[in-house]
Tab-separated table of C-alpha atoms in Angstrom:
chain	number	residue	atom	x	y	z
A	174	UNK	CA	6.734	3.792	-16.107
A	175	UNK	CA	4.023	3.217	-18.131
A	176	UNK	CA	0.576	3.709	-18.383
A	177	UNK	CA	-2.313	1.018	-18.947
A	178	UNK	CA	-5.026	1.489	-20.490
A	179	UNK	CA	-7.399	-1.274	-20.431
A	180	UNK	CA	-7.339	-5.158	-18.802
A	181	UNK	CA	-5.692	-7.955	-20.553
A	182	UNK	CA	-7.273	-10.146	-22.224
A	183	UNK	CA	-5.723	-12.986	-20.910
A	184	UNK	CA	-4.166	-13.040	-16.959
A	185	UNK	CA	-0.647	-13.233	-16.154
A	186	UNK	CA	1.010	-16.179	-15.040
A	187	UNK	CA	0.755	-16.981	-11.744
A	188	UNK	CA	4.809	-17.938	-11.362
A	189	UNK	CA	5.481	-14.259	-12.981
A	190	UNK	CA	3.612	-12.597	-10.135
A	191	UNK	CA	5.653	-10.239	-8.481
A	192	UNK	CA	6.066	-11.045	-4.639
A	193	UNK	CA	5.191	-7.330	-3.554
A	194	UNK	CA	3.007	-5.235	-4.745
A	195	UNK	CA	2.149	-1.469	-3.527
A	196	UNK	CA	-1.040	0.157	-4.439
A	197	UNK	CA	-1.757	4.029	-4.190
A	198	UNK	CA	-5.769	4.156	-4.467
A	199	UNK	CA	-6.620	7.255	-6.320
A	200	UNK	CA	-9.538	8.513	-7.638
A	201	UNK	CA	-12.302	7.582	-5.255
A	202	UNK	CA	-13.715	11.058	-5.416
A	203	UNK	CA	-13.055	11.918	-9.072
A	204	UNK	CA	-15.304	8.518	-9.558
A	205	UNK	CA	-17.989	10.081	-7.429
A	206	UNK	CA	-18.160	13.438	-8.816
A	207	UNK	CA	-18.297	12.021	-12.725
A	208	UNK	CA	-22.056	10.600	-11.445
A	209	UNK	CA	-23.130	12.712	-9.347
A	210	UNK	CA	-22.348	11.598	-5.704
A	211	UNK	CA	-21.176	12.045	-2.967
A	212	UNK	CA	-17.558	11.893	-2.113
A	213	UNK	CA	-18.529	9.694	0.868
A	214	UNK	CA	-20.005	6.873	-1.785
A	215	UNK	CA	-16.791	7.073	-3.420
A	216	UNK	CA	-14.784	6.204	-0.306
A	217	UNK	CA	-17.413	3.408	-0.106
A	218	UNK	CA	-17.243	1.993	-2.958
A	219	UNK	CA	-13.353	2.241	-2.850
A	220	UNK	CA	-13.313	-0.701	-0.016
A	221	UNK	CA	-15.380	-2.491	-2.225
A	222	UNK	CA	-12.145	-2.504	-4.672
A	223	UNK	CA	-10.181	-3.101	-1.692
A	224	UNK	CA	-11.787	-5.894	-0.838
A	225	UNK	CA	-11.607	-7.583	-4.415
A	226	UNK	CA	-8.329	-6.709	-4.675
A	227	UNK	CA	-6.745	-8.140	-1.623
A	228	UNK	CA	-8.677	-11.613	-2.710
A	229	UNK	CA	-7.097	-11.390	-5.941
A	230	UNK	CA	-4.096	-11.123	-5.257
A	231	UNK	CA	-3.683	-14.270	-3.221
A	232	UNK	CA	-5.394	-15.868	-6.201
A	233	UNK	CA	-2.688	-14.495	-8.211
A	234	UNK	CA	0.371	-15.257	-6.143
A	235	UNK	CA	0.991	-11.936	-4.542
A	236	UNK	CA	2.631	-12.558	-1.184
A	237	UNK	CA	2.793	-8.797	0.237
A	238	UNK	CA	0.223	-5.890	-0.954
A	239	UNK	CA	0.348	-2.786	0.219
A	240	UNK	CA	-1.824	0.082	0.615
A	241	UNK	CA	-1.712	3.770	0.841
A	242	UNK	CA	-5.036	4.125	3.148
A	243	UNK	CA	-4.789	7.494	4.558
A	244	UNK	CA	-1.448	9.779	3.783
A	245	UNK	CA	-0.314	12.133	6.558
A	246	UNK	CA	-0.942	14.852	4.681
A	247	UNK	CA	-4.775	14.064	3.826
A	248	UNK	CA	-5.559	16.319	7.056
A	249	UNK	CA	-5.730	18.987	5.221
A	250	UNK	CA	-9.111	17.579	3.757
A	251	UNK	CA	-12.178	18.664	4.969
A	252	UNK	CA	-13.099	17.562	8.736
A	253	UNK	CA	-16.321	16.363	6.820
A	254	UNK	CA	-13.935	13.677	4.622
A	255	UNK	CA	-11.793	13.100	7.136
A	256	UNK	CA	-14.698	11.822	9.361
A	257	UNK	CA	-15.955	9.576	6.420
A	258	UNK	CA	-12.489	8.008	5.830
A	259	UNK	CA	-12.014	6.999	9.362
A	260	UNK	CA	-15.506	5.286	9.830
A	261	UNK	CA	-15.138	3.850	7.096
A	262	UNK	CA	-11.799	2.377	8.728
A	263	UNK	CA	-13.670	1.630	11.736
A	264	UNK	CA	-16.443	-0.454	9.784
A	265	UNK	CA	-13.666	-1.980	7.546
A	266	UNK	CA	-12.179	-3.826	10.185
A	267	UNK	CA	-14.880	-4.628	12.366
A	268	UNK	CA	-16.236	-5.876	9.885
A	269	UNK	CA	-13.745	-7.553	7.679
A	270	UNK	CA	-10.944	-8.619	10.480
A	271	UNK	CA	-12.610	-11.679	10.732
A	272	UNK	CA	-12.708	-12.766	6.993
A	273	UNK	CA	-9.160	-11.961	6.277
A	274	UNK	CA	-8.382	-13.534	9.543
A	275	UNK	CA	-10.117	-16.730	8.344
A	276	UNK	CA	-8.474	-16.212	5.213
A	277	UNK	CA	-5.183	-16.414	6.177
A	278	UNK	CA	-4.495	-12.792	5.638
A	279	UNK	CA	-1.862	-11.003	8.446
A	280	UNK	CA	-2.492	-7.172	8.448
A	281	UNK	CA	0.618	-4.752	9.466
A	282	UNK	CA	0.292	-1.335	9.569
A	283	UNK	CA	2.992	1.631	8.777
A	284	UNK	CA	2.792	4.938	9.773
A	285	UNK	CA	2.308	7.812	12.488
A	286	UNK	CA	0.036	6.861	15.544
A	287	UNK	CA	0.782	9.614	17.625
A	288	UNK	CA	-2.340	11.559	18.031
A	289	UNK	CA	-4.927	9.261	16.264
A	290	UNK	CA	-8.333	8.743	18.778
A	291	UNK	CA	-7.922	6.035	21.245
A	292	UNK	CA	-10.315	3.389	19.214
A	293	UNK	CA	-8.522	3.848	16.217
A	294	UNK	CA	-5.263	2.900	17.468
A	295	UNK	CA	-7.290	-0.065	19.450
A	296	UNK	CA	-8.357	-1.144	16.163
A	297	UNK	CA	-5.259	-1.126	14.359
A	298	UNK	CA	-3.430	-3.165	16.982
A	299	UNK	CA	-6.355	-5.494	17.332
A	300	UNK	CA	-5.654	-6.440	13.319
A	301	UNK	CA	-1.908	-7.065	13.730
A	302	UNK	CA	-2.338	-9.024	16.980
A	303	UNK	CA	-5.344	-11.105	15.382
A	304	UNK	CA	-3.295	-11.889	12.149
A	305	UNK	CA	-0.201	-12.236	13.193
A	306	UNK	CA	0.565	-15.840	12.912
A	307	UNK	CA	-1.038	-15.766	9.306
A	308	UNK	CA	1.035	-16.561	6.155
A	309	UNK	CA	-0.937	-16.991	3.047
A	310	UNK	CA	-0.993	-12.976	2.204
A	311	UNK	CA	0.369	-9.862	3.952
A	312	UNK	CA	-1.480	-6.624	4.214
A	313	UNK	CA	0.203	-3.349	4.316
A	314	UNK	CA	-1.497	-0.952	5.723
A	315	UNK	CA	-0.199	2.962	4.807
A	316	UNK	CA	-2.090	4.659	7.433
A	317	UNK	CA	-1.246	8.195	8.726
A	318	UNK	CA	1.756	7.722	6.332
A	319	UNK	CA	4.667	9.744	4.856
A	320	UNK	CA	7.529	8.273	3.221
A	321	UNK	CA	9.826	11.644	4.169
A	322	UNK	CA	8.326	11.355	7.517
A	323	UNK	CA	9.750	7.550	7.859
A	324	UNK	CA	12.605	8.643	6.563
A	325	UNK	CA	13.173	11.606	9.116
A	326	UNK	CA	12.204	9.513	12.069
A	327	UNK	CA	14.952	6.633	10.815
A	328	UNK	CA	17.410	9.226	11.047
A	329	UNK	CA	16.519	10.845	14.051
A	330	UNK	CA	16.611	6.958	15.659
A	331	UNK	CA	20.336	6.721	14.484
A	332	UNK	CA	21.285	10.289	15.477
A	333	UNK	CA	20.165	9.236	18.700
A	334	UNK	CA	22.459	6.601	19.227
A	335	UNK	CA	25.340	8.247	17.867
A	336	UNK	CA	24.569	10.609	20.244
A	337	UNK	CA	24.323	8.169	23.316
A	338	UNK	CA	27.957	6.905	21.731
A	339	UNK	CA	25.909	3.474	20.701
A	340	UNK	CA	27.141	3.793	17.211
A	341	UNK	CA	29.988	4.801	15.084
A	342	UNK	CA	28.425	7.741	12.467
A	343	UNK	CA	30.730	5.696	9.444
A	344	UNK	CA	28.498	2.629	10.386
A	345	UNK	CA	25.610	4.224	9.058
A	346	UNK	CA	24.669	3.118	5.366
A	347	UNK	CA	21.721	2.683	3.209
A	348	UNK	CA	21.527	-0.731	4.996
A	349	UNK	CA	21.292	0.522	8.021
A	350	UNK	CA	18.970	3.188	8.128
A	351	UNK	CA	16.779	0.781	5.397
A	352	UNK	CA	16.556	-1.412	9.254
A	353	UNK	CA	14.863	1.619	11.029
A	354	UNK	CA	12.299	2.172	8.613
A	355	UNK	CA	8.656	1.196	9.471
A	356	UNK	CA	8.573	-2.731	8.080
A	357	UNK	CA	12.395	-3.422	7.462
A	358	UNK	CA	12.043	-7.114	7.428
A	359	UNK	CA	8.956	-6.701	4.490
A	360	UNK	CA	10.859	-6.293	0.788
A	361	UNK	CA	10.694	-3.675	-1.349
A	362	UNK	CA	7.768	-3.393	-3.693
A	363	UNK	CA	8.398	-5.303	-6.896
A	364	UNK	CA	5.623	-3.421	-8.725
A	365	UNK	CA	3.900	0.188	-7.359
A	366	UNK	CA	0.273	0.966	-8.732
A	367	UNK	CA	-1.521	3.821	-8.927
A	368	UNK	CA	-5.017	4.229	-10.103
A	369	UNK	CA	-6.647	6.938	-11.940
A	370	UNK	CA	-4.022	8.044	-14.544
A	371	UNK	CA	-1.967	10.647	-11.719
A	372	UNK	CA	2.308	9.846	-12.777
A	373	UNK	CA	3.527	10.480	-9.298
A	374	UNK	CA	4.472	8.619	-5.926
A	375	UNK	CA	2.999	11.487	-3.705
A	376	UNK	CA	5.009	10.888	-0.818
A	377	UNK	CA	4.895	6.989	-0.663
A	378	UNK	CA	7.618	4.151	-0.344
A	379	UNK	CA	10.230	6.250	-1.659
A	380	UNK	CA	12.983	4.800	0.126
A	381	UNK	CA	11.524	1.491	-0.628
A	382	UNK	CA	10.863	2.386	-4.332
A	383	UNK	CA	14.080	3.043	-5.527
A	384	UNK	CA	14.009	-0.306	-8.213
A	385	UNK	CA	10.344	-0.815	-8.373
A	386	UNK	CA	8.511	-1.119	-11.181
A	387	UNK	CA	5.664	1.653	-11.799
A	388	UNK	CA	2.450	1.410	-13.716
A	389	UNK	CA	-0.552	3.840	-13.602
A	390	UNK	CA	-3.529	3.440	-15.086
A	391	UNK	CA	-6.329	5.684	-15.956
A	392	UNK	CA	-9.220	3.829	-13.863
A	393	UNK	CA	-10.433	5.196	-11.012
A	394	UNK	CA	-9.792	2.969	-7.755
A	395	UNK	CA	-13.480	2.225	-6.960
A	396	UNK	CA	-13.433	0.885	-10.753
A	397	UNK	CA	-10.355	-1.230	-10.034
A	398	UNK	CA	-10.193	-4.928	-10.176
A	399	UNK	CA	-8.837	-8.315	-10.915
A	400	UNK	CA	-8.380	-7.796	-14.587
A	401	UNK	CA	-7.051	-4.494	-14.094
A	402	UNK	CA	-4.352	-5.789	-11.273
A	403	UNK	CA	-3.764	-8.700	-14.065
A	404	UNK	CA	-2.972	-6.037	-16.629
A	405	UNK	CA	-0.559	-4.162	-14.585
A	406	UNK	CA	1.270	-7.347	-13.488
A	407	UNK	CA	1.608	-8.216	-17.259
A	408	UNK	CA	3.093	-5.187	-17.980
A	409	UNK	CA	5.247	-5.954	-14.976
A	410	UNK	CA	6.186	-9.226	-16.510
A	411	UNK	CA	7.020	-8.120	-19.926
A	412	UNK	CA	9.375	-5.532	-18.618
A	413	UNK	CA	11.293	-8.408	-16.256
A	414	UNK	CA	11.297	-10.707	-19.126
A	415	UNK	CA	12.465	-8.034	-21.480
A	416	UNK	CA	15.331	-6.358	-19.194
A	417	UNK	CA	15.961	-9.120	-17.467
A	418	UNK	CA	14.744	-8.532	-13.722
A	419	UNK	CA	16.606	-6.010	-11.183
A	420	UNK	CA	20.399	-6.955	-12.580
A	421	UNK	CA	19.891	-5.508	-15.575
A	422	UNK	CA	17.814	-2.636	-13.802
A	423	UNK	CA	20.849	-1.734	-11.593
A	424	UNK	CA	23.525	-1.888	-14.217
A	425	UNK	CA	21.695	0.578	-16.584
């Protein structure tokens, strides 16, 4: 863990890019309130860094990013926010599908849909089918997410067919319930993210964490951008190059 204070000078790379990399976008309303706005513009602007993000990291080599979009337990926010963050959903992917379609981008989404309106769960399938054949980048979409909630739900899967006498409890390893998670046939996150200086994974890819890399850094995620995600995949590289990549991660 580390944290990262400004961009690099120079850009990693490209062949030490790690394949996966997880982003937990923080700070969009901390940015807002240090000038004066509203936390609405700070959503805003905060798909603005989405945006530039996502086309940097093709440019950089990045084969999977994923996002923490909207946790399951941001509904304790105000109604007020909540509204804001979900038309702001609605507008990113009307209008955006058709760029990162275009681009080669396929979207998939993790999470809850259970009880999310009708035209948001339209929406989200729309991007998956749409981009589905698409290789250049994938987009991981943490939407209504909670890594103990995947977690639970794995486990209730298996309980259920030990239960219907479809599987053997001493079957059931790390393996195995890693299969009945959300995206089991995505890898783990080389390298996790998260933006404006908070040292926590708040309830994200902790399964999927377990030898990940983590850097935060003290920008704000509206402020985020290529020479910051160059930065932390520096750092990333200078840590594989120094220990050696996960071997020598899993032996210490």
């Amino acid at each position: 863990m580390s944290n990262v204070a400004a961009p690099a000078t120079e850009g990693p790379d490209r062949s030490e890019a790690p394949a996966h990399v997880a982003i937990i976008m923080d700070g969009n309303g901390r940015w807002a309130a240090a000038r004066g706005l509203p936390r609405a513009e700070g959503h805003r602007r905060g798909v603005e860094a989405l945006r530039r993000v996502v086309r940097a990291s093709h440019e950089l080599g990045i084969r999977y990013l994923t996002i923490f979009s909207f946790s399951s337990e941001n509904w304790s926010r105000p109604a007020s926010e909540i509204g804001d963050l979900f038309g702001l959903l609605r507008r990113f992917i009307r209008n955006d599908l058709a760029s990162l379609h275009r681009d080669g981008v396929k979207v998939r989404i993790i999470g809850e849909r259970d009880g999310l309106e009708s035209d948001i769960c339209a929406l989200l399938n729309e991007a998956e089918e749409l981009t589905r054949d698409n290789s250049r980048l994938t987009l991981v979409v943490a939407f209504n997410y909670g890594s103990r909630q995947e977690i639970a739900k794995a486990a209730q899967a298996l309980a259920r067919e030990v239960a219907e006498g479809k599987r053997d409890p001493a079957s059931i390893d790390a393996e195995t319930l890693g299969a009945h998670l959300d995206a089991p046939d995505i890898p783990d996150p080389d390298l996790i993210i998260r933006t404006s200086g908070e040292q926590r994974l708040s309830n994200f890819l902790m399964w999927q964490a377990a030898y990940s890399e983590l850097v935060f850094v003290p920008i704000h995620w509206p402020d985020f951008d290529k020479p910051a995600l160059e930065s932390a995949i520096a750092e990333f590289a200078r840590r594989e190059r120094r220990f050696g990549g996960l071997v020598a991660k899993t032996a210490s």
